[in-house]
mmCIF file of C-alpha atoms and ligand atoms in Angstrom:
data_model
loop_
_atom_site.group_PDB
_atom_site.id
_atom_site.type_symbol
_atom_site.label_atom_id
_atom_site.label_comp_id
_atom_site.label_asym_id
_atom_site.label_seq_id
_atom_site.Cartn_x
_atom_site.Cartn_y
_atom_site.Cartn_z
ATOM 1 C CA UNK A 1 136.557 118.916 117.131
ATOM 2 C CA UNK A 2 133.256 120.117 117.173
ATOM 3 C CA UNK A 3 131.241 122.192 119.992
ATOM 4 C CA UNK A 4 128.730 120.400 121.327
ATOM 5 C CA UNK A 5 125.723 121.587 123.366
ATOM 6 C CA UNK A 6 122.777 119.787 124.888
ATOM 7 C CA UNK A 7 120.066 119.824 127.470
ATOM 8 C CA UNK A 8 119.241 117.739 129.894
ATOM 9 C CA UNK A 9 115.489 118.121 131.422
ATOM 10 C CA UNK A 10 115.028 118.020 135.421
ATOM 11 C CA UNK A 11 112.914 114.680 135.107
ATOM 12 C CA UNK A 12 114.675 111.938 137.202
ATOM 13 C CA UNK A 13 114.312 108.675 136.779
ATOM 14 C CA UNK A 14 116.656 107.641 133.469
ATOM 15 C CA UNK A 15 115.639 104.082 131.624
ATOM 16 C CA UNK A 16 116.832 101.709 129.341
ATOM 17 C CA UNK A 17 115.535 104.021 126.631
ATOM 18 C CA UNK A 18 117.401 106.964 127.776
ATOM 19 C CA UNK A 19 120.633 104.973 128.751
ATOM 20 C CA UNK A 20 120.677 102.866 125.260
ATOM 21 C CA UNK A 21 119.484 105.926 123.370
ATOM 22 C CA UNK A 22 121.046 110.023 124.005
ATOM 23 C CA UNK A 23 123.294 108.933 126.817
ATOM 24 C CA UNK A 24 125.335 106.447 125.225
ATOM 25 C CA UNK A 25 125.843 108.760 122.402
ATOM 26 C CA UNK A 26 126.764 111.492 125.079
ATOM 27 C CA UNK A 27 129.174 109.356 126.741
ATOM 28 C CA UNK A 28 130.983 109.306 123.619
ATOM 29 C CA UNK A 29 130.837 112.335 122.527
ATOM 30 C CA UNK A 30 132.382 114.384 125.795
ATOM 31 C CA UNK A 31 136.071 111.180 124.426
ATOM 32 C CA UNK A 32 135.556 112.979 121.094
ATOM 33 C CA UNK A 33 134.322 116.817 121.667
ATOM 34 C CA UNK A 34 134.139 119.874 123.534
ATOM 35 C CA UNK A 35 130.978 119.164 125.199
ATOM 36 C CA UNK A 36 128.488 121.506 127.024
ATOM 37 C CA UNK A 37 125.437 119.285 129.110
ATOM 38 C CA UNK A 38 123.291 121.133 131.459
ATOM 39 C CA UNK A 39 120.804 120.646 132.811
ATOM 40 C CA UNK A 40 117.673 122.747 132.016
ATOM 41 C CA UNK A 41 116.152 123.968 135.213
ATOM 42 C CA UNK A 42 115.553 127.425 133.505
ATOM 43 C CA UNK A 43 113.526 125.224 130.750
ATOM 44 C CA UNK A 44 111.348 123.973 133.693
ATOM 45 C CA UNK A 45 109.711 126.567 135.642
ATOM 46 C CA UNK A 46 107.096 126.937 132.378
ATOM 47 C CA UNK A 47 105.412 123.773 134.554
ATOM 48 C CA UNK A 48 105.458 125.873 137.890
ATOM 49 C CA UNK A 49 107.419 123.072 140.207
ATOM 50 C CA UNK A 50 107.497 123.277 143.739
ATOM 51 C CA UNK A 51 110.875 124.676 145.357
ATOM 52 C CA UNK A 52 111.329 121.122 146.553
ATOM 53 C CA UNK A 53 110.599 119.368 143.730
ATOM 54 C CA UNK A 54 112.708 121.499 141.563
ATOM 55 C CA UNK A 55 115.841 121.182 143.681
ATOM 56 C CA UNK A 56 115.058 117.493 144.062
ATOM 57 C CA UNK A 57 114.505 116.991 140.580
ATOM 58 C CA UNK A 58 117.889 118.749 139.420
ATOM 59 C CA UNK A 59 119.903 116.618 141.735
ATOM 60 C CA UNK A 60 118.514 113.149 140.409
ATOM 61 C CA UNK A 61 118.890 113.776 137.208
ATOM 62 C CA UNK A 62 122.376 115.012 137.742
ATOM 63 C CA UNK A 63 123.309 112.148 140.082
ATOM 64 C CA UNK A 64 122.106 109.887 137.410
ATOM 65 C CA UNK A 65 124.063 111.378 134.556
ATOM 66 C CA UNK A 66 127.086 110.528 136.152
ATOM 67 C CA UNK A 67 125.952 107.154 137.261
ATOM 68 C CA UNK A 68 125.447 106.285 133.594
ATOM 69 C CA UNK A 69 128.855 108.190 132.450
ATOM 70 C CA UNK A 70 129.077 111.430 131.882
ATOM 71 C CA UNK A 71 132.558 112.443 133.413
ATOM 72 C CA UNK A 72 132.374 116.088 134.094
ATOM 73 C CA UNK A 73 136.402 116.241 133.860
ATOM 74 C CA UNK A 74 136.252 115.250 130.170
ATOM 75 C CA UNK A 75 132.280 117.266 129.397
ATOM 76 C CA UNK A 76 131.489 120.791 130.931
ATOM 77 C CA UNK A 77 128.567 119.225 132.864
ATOM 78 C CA UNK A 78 126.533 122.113 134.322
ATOM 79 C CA UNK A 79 123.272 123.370 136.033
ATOM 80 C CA UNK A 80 121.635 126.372 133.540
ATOM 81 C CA UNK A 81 120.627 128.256 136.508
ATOM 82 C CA UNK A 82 124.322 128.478 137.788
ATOM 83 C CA UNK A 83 124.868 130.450 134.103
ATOM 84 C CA UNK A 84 122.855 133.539 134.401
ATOM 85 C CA UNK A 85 124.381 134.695 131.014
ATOM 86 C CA UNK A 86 121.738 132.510 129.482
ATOM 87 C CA UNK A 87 119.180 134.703 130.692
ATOM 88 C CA UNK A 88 120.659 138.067 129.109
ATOM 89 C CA UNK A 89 121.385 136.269 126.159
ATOM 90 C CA UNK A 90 117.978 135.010 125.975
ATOM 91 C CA UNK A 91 116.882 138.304 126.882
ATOM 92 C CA UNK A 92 118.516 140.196 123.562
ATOM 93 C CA UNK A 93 116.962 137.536 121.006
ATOM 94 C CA UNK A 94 113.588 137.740 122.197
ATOM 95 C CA UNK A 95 114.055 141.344 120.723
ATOM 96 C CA UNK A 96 114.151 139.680 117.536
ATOM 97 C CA UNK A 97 112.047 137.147 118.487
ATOM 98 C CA UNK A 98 108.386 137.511 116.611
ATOM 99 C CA UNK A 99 105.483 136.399 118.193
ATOM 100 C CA UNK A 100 103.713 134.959 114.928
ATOM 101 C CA UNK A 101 106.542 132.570 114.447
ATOM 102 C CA UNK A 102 107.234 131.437 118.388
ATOM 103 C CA UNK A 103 103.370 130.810 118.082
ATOM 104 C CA UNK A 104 103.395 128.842 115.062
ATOM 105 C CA UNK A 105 105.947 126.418 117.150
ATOM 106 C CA UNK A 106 104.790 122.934 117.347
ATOM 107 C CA UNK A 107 105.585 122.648 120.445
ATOM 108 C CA UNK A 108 104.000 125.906 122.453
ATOM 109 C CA UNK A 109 100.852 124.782 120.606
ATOM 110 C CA UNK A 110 100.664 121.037 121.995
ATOM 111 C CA UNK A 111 101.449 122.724 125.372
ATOM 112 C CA UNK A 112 98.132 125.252 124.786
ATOM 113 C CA UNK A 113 96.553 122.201 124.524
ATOM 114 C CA UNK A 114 98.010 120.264 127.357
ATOM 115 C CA UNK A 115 98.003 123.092 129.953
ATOM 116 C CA UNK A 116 95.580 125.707 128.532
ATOM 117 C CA UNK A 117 95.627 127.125 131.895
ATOM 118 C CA UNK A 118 98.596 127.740 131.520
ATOM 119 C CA UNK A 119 99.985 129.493 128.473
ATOM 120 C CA UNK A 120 102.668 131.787 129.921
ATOM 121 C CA UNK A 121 105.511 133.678 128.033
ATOM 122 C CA UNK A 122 107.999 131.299 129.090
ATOM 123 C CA UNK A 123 106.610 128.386 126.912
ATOM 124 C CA UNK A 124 106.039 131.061 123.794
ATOM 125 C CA UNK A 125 109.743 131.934 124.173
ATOM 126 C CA UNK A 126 110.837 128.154 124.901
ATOM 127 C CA UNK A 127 112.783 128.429 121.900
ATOM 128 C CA UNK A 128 114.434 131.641 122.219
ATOM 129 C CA UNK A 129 115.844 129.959 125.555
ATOM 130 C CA UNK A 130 116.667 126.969 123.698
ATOM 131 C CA UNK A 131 118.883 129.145 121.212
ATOM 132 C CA UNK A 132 120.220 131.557 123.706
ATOM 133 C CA UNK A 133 121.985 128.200 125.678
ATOM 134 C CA UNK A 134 123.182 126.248 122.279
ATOM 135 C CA UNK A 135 124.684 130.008 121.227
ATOM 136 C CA UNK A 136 125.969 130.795 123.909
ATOM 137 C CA UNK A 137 128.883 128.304 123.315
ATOM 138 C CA UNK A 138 128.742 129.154 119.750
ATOM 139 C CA UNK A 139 128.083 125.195 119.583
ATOM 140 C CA UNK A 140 128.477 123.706 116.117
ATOM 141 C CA UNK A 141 126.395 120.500 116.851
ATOM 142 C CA UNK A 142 123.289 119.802 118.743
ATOM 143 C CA UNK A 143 122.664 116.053 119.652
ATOM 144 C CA UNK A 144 118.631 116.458 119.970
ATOM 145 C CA UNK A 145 115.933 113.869 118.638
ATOM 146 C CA UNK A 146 113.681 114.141 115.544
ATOM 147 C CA UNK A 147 110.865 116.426 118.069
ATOM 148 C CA UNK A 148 113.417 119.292 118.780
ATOM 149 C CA UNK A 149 114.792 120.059 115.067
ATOM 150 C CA UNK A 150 111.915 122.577 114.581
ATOM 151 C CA UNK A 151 113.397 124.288 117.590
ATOM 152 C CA UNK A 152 117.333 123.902 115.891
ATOM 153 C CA UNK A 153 115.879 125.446 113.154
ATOM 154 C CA UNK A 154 114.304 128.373 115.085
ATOM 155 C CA UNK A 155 118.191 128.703 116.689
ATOM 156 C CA UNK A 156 119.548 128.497 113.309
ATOM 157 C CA UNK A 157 117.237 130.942 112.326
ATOM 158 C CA UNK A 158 117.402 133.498 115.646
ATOM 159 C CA UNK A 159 121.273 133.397 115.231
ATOM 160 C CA UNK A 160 121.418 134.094 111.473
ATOM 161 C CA UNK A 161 118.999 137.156 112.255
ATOM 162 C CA UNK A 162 121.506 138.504 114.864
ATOM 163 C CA UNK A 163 124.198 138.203 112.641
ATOM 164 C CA UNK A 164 122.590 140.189 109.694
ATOM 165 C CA UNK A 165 121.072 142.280 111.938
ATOM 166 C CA UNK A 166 124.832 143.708 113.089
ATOM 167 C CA UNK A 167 126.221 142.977 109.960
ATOM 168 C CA UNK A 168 128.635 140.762 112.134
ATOM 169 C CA UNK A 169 129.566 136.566 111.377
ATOM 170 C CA UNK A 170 129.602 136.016 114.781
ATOM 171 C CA UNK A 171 127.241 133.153 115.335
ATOM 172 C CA UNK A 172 127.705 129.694 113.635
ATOM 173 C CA UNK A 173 124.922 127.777 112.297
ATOM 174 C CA UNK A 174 123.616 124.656 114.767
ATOM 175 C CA UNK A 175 123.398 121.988 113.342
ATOM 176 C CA UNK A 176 121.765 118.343 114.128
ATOM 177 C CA UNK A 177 124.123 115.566 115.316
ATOM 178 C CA UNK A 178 122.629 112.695 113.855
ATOM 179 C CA UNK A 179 123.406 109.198 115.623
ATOM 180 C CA UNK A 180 122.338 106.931 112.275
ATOM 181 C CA UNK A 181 123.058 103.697 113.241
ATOM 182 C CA UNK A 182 123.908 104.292 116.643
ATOM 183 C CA UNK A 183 120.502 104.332 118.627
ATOM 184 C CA UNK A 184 119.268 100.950 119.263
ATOM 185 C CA UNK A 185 115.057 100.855 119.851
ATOM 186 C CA UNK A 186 114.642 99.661 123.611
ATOM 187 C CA UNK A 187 110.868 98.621 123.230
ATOM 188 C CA UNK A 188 108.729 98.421 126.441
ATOM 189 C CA UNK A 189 107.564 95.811 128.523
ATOM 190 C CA UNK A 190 103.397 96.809 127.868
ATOM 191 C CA UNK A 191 103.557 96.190 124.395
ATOM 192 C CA UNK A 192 103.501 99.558 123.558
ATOM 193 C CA UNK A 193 106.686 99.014 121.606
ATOM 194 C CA UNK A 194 108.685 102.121 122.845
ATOM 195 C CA UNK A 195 110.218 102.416 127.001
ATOM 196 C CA UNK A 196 109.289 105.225 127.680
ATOM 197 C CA UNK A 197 108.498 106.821 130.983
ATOM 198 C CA UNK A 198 104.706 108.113 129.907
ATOM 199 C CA UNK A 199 104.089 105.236 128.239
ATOM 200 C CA UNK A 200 101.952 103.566 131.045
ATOM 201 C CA UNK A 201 102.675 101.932 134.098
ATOM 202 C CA UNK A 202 105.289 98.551 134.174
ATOM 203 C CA UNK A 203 106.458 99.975 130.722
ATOM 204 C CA UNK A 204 109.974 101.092 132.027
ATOM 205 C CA UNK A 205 113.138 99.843 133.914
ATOM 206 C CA UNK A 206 114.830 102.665 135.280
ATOM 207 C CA UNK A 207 118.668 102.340 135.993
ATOM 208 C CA UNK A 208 117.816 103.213 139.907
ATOM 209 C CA UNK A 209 115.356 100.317 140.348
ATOM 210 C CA UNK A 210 115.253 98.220 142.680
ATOM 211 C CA UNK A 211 115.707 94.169 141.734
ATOM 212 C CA UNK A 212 112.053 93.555 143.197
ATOM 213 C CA UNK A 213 110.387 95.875 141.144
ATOM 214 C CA UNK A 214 112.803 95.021 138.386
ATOM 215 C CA UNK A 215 111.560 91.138 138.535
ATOM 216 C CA UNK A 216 107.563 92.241 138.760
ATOM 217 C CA UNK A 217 107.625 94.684 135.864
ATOM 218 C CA UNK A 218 109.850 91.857 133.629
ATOM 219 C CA UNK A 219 107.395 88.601 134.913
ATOM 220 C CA UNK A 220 104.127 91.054 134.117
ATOM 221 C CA UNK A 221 105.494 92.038 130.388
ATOM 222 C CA UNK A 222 103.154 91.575 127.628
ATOM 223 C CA UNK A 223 103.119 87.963 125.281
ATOM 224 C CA UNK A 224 101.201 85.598 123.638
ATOM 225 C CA UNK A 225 99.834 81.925 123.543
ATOM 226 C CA UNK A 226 103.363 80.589 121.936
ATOM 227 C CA UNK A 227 104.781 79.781 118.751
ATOM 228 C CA UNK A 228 102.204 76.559 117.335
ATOM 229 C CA UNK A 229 104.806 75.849 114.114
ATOM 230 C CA UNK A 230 108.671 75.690 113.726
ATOM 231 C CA UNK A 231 110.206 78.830 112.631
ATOM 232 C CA UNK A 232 107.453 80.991 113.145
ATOM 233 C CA UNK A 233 107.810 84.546 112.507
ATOM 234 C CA UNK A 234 107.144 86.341 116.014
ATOM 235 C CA UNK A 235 104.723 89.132 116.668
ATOM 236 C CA UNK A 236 106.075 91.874 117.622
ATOM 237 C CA UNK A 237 105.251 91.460 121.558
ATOM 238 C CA UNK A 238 107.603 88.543 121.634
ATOM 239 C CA UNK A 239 110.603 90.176 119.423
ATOM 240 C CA UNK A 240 110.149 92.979 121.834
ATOM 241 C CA UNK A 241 111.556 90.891 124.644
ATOM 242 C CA UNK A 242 114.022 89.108 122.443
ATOM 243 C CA UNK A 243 115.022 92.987 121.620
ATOM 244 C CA UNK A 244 115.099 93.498 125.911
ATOM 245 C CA UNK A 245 117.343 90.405 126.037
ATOM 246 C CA UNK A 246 119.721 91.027 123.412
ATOM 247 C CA UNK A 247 120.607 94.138 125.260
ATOM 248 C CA UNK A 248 121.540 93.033 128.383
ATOM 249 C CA UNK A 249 122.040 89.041 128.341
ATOM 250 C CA UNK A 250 124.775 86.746 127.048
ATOM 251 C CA UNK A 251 124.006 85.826 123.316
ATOM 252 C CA UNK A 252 124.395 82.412 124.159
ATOM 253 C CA UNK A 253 121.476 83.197 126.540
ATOM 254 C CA UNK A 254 119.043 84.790 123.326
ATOM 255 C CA UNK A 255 120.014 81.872 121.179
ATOM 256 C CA UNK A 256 118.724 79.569 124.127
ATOM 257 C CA UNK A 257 115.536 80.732 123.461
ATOM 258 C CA UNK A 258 115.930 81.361 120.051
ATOM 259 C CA UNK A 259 116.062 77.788 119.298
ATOM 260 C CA UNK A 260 113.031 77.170 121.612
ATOM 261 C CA UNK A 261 111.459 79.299 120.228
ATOM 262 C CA UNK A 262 111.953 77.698 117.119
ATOM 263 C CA UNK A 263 111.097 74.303 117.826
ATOM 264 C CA UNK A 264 107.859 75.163 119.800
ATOM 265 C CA UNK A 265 109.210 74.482 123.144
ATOM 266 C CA UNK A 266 109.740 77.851 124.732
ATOM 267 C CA UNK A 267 107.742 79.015 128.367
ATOM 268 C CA UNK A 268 108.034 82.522 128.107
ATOM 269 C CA UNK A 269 107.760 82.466 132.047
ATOM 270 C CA UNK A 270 111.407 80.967 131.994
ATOM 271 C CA UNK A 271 112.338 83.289 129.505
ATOM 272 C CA UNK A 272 111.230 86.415 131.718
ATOM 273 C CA UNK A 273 112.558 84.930 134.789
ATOM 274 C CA UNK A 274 116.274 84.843 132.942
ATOM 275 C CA UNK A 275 115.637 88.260 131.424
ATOM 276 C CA UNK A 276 114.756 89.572 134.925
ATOM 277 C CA UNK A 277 117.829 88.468 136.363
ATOM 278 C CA UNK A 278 119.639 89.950 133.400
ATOM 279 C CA UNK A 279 117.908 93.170 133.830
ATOM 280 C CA UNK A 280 118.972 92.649 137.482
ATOM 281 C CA UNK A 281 122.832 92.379 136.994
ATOM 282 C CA UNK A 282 122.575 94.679 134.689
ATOM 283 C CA UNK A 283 121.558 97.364 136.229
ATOM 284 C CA UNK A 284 122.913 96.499 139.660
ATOM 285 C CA UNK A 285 126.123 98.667 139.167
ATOM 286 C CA UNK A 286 124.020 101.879 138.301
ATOM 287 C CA UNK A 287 121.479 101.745 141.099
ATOM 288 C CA UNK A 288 124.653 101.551 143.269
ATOM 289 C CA UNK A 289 126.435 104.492 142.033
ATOM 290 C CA UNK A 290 123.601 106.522 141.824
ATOM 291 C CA UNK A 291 122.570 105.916 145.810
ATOM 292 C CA UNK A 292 126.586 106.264 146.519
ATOM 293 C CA UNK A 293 126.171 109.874 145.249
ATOM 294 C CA UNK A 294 122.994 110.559 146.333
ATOM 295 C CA UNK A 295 124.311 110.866 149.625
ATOM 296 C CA UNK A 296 127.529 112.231 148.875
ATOM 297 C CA UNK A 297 126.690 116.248 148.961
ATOM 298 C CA UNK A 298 130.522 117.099 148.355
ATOM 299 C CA UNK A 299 131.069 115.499 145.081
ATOM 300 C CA UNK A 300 127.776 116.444 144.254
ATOM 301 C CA UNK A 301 128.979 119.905 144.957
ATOM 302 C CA UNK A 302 132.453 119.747 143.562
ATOM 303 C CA UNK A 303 130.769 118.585 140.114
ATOM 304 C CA UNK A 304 128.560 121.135 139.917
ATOM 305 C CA UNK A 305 130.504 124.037 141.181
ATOM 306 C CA UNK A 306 132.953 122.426 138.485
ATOM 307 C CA UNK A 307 130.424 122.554 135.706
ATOM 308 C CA UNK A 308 129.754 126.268 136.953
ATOM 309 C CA UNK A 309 132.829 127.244 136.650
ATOM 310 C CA UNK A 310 134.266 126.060 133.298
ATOM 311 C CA UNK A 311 130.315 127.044 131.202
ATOM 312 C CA UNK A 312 130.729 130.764 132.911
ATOM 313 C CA UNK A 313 134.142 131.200 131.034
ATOM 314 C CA UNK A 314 132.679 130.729 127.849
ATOM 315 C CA UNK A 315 129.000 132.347 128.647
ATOM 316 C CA UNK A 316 130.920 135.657 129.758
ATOM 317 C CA UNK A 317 133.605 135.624 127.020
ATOM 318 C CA UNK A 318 130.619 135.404 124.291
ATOM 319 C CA UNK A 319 128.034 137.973 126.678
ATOM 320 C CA UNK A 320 131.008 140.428 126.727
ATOM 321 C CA UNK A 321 131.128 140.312 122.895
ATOM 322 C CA UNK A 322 127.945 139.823 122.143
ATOM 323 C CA UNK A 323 127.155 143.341 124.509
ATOM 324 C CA UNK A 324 129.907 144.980 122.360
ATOM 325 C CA UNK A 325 128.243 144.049 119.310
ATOM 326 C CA UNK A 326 125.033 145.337 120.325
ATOM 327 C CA UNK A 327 126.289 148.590 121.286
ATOM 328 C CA UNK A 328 126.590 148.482 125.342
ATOM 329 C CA UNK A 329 129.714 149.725 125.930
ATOM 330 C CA UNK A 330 130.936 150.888 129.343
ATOM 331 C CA UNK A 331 132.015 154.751 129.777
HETATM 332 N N1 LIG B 1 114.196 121.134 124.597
HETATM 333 C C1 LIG B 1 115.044 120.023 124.954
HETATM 334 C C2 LIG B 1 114.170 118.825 125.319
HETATM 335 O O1 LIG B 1 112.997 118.993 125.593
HETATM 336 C C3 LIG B 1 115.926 120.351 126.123
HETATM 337 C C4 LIG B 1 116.840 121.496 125.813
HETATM 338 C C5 LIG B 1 116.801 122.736 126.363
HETATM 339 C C6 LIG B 1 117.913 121.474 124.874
HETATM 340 N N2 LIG B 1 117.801 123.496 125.840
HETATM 341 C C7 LIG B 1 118.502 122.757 124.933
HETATM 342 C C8 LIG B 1 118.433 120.498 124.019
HETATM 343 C C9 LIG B 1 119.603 123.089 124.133
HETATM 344 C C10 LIG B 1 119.521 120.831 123.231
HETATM 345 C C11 LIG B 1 120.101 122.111 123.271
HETATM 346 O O2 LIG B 1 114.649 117.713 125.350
#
């Protein structure tokens, strides 16, 4: 059994990406391993969010989690703020931290260029904070995507440091959990080929959509002027939403318009109008979890006061040991 950590960011508003892509893979992984999810609220104050917005933001994207499946009795499902231990932590490796190589970052330098009225320490020492929460569980595994394994590598790097620097083995190594096979491509409905939630407007269903919006983004999706010979190849705009139906309608349904596709007869306005309704009863059970929840402020609570509770008894375990290594002792 493996420790795994990962973070969640405070941006509501999960999608068939999401839900077909990290989420699956975390609802199997909290059967399989000691899990740690939180979510990053720390991470997000480099943006400057409103009060309101944060505290909205945090509870979406936590109400949503457990729509989709995260059970916080099997994962340690908590909020990073509720952990303060990640701050200290995050505090001693920035004393090993050096500015030359948190600048050479990928990341902080798209964000000079996105907000360069903006560039404050917290997005230089993004990946310190990064490291401080994945080693604070002494987590073996990290399930992140192909844009955050320069910042594993920084952890990797920032824990090795700390462990040479004490002459101590105390920290493991991080590594990448790597889904292979597992993530299935959920393209979008613009023809931009990847859901995604910047990816333009219409692009996205998100799990807490309503079935009217639902229908307008499917009927408005991206196609062409139809298949003029038998067995055509099709363009990628059309296997897109033979990709979107496989997903979530019967296969009987796909090889429907498989075949009509094949023999030149297929009206892709049918087609979308099944694949709406598919999308429909599909997500119907998560849009009525996640407004269940929304409004119940005692489970919300109990979850995260849960979550609090069981990610503080391993933060303070490794902070007390980690402040012994260091050299704070009491007197
Ligand atoms: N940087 C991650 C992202 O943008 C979120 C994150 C913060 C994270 N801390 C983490 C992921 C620790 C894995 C482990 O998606």
């Amino acid at each position: 059994m493996e420790t795994v950590v990962s973070g969640i960011r405070p941006t509501g508003n999960l999608h068939l990406g999401n839900y077909f892509g990290a989420l699956r893979n975390f609802i199997q992984m909290q059967n399989e391993h000691n899990c740690f999810f939180f979510i990053a609220d720390y991470h997000s104050l480099t943006t400057h969010p409103t009060p309101h917005d944060l505290h909205g933001n945090v509870k979406q994207v936590l109400v949503e989690y457990l729509a989709a499946g995260l059970d916080p009795e099997k994962a340690t499902l908590y909020i990073q703020s509720d952990v303060p231990e990640t701050a200290e932590l995050y505090l001693f490796l920035n004393m090993n931290a050096y500015i030359g190589e948190l600048e050479r970052c990928t990341s902080f330098k798209d964000k000079i260029r996105q907000q360069p009225q903006n560039v404050n320490a917290g997005l230089l020492t993004y990946p310190t904070l990064m490291a401080a929460d994945i080693i604070l569980h002494k987590a073996t595994k990290v399930p992140v995507g192909k844009d955050q394994e320069q910042h594993l590598e920084m952890t990797r790097q920032f824990s090795n440091r700390f462990n040479r620097m004490y002459n101590v083995e105390y920290f493991p190594e991080p590594q990448a959990f790597n889904f292979g096979q597992a993530l299935v491509k959920i393209p979008g409905l613009n023809g931009t080929g990847k859901m995604g939630k910047s990816e333009g407007e219409g692009n996205a269903i998100f799990l807490a959509d309503e079935p009217a919006a639902i229908r307008k983004k499917v009927m408005k999706a991206v196609t062409d002027a139809g298949p003029t010979e038998p067995n055509q190849t099709k363009p990628e705009v059309i296997e897109n939403i033979f990709q979107l139906m496989r997903v979530v309608s019967a296969p009987e349904t796909v090889q429907n318009f498989d075949e009509q596709y094949n023999n030149c007869q297929i009206r892709y306005g049918d087609m979308k109008k099944q694949l709406a309704e598919d999308m429909v009863a599909f997500t119907a059970p998560f849009r009525e979890r996640i407004n269940e929840l929304l409004s119940d402020e005692a489970y919300i609570s109990k979850v995260a006061r849960m979550g609090k509770e069981k990610a503080q008894a391993s933060a303070s375990k490794t902070i007390r040991e980690v402040r012994e290594i260091i050299g704070f002792k009491s007197f």
